[in-house]
CSV table of C-alpha atoms in Angstrom, one decimal:
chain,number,residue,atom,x,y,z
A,8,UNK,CA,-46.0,16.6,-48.5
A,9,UNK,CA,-45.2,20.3,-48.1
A,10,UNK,CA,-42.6,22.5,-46.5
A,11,UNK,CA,-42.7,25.8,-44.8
A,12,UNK,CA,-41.1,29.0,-44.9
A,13,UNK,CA,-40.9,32.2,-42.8
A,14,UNK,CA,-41.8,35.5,-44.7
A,15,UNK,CA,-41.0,38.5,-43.0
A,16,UNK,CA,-43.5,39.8,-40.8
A,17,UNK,CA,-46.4,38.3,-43.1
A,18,UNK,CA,-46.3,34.9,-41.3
A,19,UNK,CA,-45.8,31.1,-42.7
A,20,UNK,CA,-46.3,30.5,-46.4
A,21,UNK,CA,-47.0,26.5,-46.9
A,22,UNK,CA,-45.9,25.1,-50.2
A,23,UNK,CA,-47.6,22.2,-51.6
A,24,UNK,CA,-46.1,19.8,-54.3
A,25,UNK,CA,-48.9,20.4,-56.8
A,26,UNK,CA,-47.7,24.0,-56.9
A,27,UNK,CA,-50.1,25.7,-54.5
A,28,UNK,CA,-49.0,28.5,-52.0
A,29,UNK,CA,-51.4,29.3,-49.1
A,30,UNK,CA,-50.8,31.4,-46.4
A,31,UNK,CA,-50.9,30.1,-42.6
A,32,UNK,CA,-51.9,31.1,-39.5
A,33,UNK,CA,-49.4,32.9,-37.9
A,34,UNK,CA,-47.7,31.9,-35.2
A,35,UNK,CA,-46.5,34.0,-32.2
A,36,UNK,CA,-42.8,33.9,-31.2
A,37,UNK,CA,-43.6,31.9,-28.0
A,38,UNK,CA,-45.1,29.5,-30.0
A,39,UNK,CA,-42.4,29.3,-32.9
A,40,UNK,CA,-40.3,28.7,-30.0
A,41,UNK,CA,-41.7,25.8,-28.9
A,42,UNK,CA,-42.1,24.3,-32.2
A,43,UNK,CA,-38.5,24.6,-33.0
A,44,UNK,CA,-38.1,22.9,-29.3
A,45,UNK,CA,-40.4,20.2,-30.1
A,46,UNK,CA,-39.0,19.5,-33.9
A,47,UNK,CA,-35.2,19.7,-32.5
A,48,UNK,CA,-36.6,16.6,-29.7
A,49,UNK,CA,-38.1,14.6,-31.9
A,50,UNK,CA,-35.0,14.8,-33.8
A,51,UNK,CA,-32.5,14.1,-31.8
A,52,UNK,CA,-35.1,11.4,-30.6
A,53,UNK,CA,-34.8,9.7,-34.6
A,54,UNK,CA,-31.0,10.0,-34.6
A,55,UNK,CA,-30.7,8.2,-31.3
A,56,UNK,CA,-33.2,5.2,-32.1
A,57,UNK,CA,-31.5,5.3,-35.4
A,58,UNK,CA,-28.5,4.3,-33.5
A,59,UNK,CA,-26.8,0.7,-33.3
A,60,UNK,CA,-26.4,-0.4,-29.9
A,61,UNK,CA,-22.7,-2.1,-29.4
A,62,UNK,CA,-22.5,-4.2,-26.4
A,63,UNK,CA,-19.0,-4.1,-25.1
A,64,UNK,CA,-17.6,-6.2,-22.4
A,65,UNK,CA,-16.0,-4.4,-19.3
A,66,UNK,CA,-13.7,-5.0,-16.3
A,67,UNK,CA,-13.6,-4.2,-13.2
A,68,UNK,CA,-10.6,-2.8,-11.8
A,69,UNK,CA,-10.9,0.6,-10.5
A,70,UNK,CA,-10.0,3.6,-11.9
A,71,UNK,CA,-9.8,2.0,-15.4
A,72,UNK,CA,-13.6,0.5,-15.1
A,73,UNK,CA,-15.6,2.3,-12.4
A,74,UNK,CA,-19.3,0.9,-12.8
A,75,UNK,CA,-20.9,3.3,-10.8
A,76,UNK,CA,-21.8,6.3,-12.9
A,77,UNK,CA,-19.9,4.0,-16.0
A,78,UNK,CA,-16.9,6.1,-15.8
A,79,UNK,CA,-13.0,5.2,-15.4
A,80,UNK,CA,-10.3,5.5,-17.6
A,81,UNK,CA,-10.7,3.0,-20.0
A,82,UNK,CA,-14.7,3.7,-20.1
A,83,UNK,CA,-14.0,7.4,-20.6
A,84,UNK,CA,-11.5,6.6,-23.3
A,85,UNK,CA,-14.4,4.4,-25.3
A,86,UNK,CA,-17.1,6.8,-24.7
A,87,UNK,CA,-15.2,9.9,-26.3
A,88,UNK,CA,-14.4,7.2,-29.2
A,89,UNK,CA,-17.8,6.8,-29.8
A,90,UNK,CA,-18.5,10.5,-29.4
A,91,UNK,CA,-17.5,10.7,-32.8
A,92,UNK,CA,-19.2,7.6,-34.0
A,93,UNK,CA,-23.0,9.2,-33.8
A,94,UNK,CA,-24.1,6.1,-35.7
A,95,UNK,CA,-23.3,3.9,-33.0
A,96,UNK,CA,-24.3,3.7,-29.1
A,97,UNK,CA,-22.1,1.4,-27.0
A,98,UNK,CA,-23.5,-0.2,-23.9
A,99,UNK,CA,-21.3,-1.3,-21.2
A,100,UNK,CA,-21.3,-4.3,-19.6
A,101,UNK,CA,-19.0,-4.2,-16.4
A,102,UNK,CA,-17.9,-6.2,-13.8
A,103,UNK,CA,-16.2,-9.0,-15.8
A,104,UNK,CA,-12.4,-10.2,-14.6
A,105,UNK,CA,-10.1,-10.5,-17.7
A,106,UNK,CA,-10.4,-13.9,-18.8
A,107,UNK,CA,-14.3,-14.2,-18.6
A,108,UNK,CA,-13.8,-11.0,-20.7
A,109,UNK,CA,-12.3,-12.5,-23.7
A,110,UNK,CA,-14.3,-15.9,-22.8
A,111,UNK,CA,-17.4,-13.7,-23.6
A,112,UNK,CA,-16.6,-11.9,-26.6
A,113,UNK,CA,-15.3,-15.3,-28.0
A,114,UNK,CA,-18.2,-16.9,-27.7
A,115,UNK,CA,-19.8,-13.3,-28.7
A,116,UNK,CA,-22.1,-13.0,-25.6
A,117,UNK,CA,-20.9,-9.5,-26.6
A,118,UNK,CA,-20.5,-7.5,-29.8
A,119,UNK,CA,-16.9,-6.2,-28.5
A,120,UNK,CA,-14.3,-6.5,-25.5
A,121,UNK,CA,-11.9,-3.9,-24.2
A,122,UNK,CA,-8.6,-4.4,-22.5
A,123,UNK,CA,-7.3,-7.3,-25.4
A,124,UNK,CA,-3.7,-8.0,-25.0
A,125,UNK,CA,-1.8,-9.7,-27.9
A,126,UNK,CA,-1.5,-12.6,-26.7
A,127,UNK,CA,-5.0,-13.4,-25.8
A,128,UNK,CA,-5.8,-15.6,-28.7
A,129,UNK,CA,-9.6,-15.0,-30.0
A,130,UNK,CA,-10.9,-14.1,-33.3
A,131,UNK,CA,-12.4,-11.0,-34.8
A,132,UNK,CA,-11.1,-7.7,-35.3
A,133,UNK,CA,-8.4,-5.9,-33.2
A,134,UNK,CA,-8.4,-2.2,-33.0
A,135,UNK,CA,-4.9,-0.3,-32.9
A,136,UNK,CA,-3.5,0.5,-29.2
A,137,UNK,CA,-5.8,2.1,-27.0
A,138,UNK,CA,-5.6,1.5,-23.7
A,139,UNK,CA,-2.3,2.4,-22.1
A,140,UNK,CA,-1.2,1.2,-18.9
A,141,UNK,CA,1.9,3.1,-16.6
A,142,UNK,CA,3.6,0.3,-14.7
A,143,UNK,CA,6.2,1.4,-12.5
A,144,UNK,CA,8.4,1.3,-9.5
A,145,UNK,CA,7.4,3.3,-6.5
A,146,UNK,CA,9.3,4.0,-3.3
A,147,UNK,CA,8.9,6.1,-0.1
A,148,UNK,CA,10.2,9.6,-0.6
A,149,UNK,CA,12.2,9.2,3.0
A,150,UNK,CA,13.7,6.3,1.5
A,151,UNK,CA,15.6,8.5,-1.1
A,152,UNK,CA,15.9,5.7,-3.3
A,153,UNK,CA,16.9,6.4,-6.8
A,154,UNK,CA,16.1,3.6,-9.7
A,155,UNK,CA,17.1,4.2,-13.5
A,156,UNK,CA,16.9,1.1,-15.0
A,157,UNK,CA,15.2,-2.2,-13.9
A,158,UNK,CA,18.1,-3.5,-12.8
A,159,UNK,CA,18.3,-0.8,-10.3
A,160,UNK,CA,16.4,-3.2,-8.4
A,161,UNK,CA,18.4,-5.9,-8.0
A,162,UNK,CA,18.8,-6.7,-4.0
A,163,UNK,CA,15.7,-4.6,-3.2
A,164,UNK,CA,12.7,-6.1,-1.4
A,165,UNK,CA,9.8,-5.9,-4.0
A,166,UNK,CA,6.4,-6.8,-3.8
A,167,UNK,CA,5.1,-7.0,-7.3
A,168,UNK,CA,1.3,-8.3,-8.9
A,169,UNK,CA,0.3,-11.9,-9.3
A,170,UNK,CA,2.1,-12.9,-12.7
A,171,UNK,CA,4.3,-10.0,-12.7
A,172,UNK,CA,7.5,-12.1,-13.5
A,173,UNK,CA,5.9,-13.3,-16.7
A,174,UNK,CA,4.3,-10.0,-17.6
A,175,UNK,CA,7.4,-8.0,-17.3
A,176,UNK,CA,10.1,-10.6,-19.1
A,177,UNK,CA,13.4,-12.3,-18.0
A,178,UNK,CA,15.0,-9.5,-17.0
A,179,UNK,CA,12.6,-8.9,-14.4
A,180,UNK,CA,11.9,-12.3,-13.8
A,181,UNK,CA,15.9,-12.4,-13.3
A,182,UNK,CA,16.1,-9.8,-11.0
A,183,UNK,CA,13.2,-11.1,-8.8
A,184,UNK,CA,15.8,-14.1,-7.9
A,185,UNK,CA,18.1,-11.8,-6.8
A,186,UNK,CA,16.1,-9.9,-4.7
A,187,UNK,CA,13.5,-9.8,-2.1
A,188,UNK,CA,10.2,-10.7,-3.7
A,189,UNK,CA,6.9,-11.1,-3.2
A,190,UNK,CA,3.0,-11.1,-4.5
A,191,UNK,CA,-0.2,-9.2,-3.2
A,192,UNK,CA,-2.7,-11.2,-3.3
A,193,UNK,CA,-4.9,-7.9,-4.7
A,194,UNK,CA,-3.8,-4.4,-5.2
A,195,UNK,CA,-4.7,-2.8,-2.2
A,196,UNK,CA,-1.9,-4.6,-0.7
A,197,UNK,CA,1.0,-3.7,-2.5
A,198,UNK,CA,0.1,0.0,-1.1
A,199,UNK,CA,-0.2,-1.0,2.2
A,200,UNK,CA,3.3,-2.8,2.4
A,201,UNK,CA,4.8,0.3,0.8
A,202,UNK,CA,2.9,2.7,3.5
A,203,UNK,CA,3.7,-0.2,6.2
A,204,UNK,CA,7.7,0.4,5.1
A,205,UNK,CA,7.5,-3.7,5.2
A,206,UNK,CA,9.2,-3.3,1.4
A,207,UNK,CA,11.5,-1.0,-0.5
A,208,UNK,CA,9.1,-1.1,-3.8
A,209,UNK,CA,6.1,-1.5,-5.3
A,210,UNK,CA,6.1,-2.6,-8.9
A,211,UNK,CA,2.6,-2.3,-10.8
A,212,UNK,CA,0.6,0.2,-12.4
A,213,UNK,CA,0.3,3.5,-11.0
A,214,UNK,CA,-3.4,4.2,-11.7
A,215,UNK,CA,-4.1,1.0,-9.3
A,216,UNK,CA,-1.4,2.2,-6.9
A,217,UNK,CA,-2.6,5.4,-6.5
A,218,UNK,CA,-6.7,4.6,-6.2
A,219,UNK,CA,-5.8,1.6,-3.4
A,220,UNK,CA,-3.6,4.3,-1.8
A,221,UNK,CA,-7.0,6.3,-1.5
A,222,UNK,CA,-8.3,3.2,0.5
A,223,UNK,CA,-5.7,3.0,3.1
A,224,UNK,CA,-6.7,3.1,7.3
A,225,UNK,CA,-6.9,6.5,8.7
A,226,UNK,CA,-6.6,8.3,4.6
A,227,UNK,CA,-3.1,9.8,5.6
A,228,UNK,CA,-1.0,8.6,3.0
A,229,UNK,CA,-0.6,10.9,0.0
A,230,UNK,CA,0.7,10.5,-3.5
A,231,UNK,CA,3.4,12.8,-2.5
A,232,UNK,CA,4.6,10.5,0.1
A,233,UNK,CA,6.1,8.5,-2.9
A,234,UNK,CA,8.3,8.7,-5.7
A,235,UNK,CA,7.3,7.3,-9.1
A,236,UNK,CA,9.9,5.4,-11.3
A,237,UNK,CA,9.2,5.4,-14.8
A,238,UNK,CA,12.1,2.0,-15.5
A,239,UNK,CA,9.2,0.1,-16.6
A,240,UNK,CA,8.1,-0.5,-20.4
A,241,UNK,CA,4.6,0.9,-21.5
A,242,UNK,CA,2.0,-1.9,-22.4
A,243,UNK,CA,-1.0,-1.6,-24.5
A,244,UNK,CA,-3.9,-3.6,-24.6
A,245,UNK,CA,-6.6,-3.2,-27.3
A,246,UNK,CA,-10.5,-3.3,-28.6
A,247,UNK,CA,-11.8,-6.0,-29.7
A,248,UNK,CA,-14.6,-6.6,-32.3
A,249,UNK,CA,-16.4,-9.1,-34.3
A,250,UNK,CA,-17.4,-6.2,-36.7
A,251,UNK,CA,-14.6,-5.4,-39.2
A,252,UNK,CA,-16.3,-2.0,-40.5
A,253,UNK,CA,-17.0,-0.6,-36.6
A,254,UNK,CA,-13.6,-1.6,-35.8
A,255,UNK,CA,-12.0,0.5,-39.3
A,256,UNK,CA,-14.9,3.1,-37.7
A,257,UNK,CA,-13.2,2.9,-34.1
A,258,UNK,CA,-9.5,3.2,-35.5
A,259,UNK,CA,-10.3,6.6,-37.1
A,260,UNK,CA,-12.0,8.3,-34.3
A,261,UNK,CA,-9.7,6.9,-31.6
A,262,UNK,CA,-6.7,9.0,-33.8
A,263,UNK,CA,-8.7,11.8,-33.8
A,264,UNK,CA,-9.1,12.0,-29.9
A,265,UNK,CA,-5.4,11.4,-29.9
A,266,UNK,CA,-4.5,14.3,-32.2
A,267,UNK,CA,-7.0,17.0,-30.5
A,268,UNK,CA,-5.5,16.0,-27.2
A,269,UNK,CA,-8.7,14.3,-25.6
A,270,UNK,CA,-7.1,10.7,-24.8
A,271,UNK,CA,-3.9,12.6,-23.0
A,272,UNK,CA,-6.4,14.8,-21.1
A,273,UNK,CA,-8.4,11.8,-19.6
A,274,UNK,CA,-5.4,10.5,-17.9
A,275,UNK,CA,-4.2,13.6,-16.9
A,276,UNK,CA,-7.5,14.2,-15.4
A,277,UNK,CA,-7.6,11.0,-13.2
A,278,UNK,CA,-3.8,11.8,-12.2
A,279,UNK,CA,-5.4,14.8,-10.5
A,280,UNK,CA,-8.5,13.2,-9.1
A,281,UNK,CA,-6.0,10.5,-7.5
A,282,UNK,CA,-3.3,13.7,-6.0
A,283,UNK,CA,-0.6,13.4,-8.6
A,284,UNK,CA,-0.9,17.0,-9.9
A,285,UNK,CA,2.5,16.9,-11.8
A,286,UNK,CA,4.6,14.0,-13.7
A,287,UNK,CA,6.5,12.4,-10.6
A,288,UNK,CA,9.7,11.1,-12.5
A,289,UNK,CA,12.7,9.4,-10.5
């Protein structure tokens, strides 16, 4: 084995381990160039294949999993993770509703699963809170509507998610008796009824809201057609894995895109790509 160094003008001096020095050919700058080039691929090359692959099992709700061009919120959010885990390379494996999600990684079809709420019972490791999701209430501007606390709701006509009773708690679940209520059978509706004026509200997340608002017939609606609620409690969900030193691994570099402002700036950018470019609040 050898090494090499650069002297001067004089060209390449090659070192053997026995001691021996001979000079080398020299080499033009054109060519030094592309030998640094082709050093610099076969190294990043090494450190790629040197790499553990981490299958991780994805939804598919848009914006938070968009499997074309394996982007979204939640994808982004994983992907700048692992950014800073060099020693790891996650592939994504989209398309799966939540309960076939946990359903896989429990009977670890997959080395880790995102979007684990706390009361999903499985084993293996759970990471600390990473993916947040913004539920709210949402009314027409023209409506002039104002709502500070859930029970602000009371008497309103609501169209809400499938489960949405349960997921938000008693008081909700309460106030839903008193009202007006009803459940989309998929996203896309609750917008439509809100566009339609057929309801006062629209209680659900506001990512979803906003990308089926996208969708509607003839594109006119417009985030700022609405006002945004914030009455609702923020919910977490977490990563799941079945390896206890990645997940440690995962904790670390999720914090560190939290303090350097990376995770904030992946929501704020999808905000923007979905119309809202301020924080609506009621």
């Amino acid at each position: 084995m050898f090494f090499a160094k650069l002297m001067g003008v004089r060209g390449w001096y090659i070192s053997f381990s026995d001691g021996r020095t001979e000079l080398a050919p020299q080499l033009s700058i054109v060519q030094f160039k592309r030998l640094l080039l082709f050093c610099l691929g076969l190294f990043c090359l090494s450190a790629r294949a040197e790499s553990k692959e981490v299958t991780i099992g994805m939804g598919n709700f848009a914006p938070y999993y968009i499997a074309e061009g394996e982007t979204g919120i939640f994808t982004d959010i994983i992907a700048a993770v692992f950014h800073e885990l060099p020693d790891y390379e996650p592939v994504f494996v989209f398309g799966r509703p939540n309960n076939r999600l946990w359903q896989d990684f429990s009977r670890r079809k997959v080395d880790a699963v995102s979007n684990l709420f706390d009361s999903v019972e499985v084993g293996g490791c759970r990471s600390d809170p990473v993916f947040r999701f913004r539920d709210v209430a949402i009314t027409h501007v023209e409506t002039e509507l104002s709502l500070q606390k859930i029970e602000d709701l009371k008497g309103l006509n609501i169209i809400a998610f499938q489960g949405a009773k349960e997921f938000f708690g008693p008081e909700f679940s309460s106030i839903a008796q008193e009202s007006i209520f009803s459940v989309a059978s998929e996203p896309g509706v609750q917008a439509q009824a809100l566009w339609d004026g057929r309801v006062d509200v629209s209680v659900g997340d506001l990512f979803i809201f906003l990308n089926s608002l996208k969708k509607i017939s003839g594109n006119d609606a417009s985030a700022s057609m609405f006002k945004i609620h914030d009455i609702l409690p923020v919910v977490y969900s977490r990563m799941g894995f079945w390896d206890d030193r990645l997940c440690a691994e995962f904790n670390r570099a999720l914090q560190k895109i939290k303090d350097n402002g990376e995770y904030e700036k992946i929501y704020d950018r999808y905000l923007r790509l979905l119309g809202v470019e301020a924080n609506l609040g009621s």
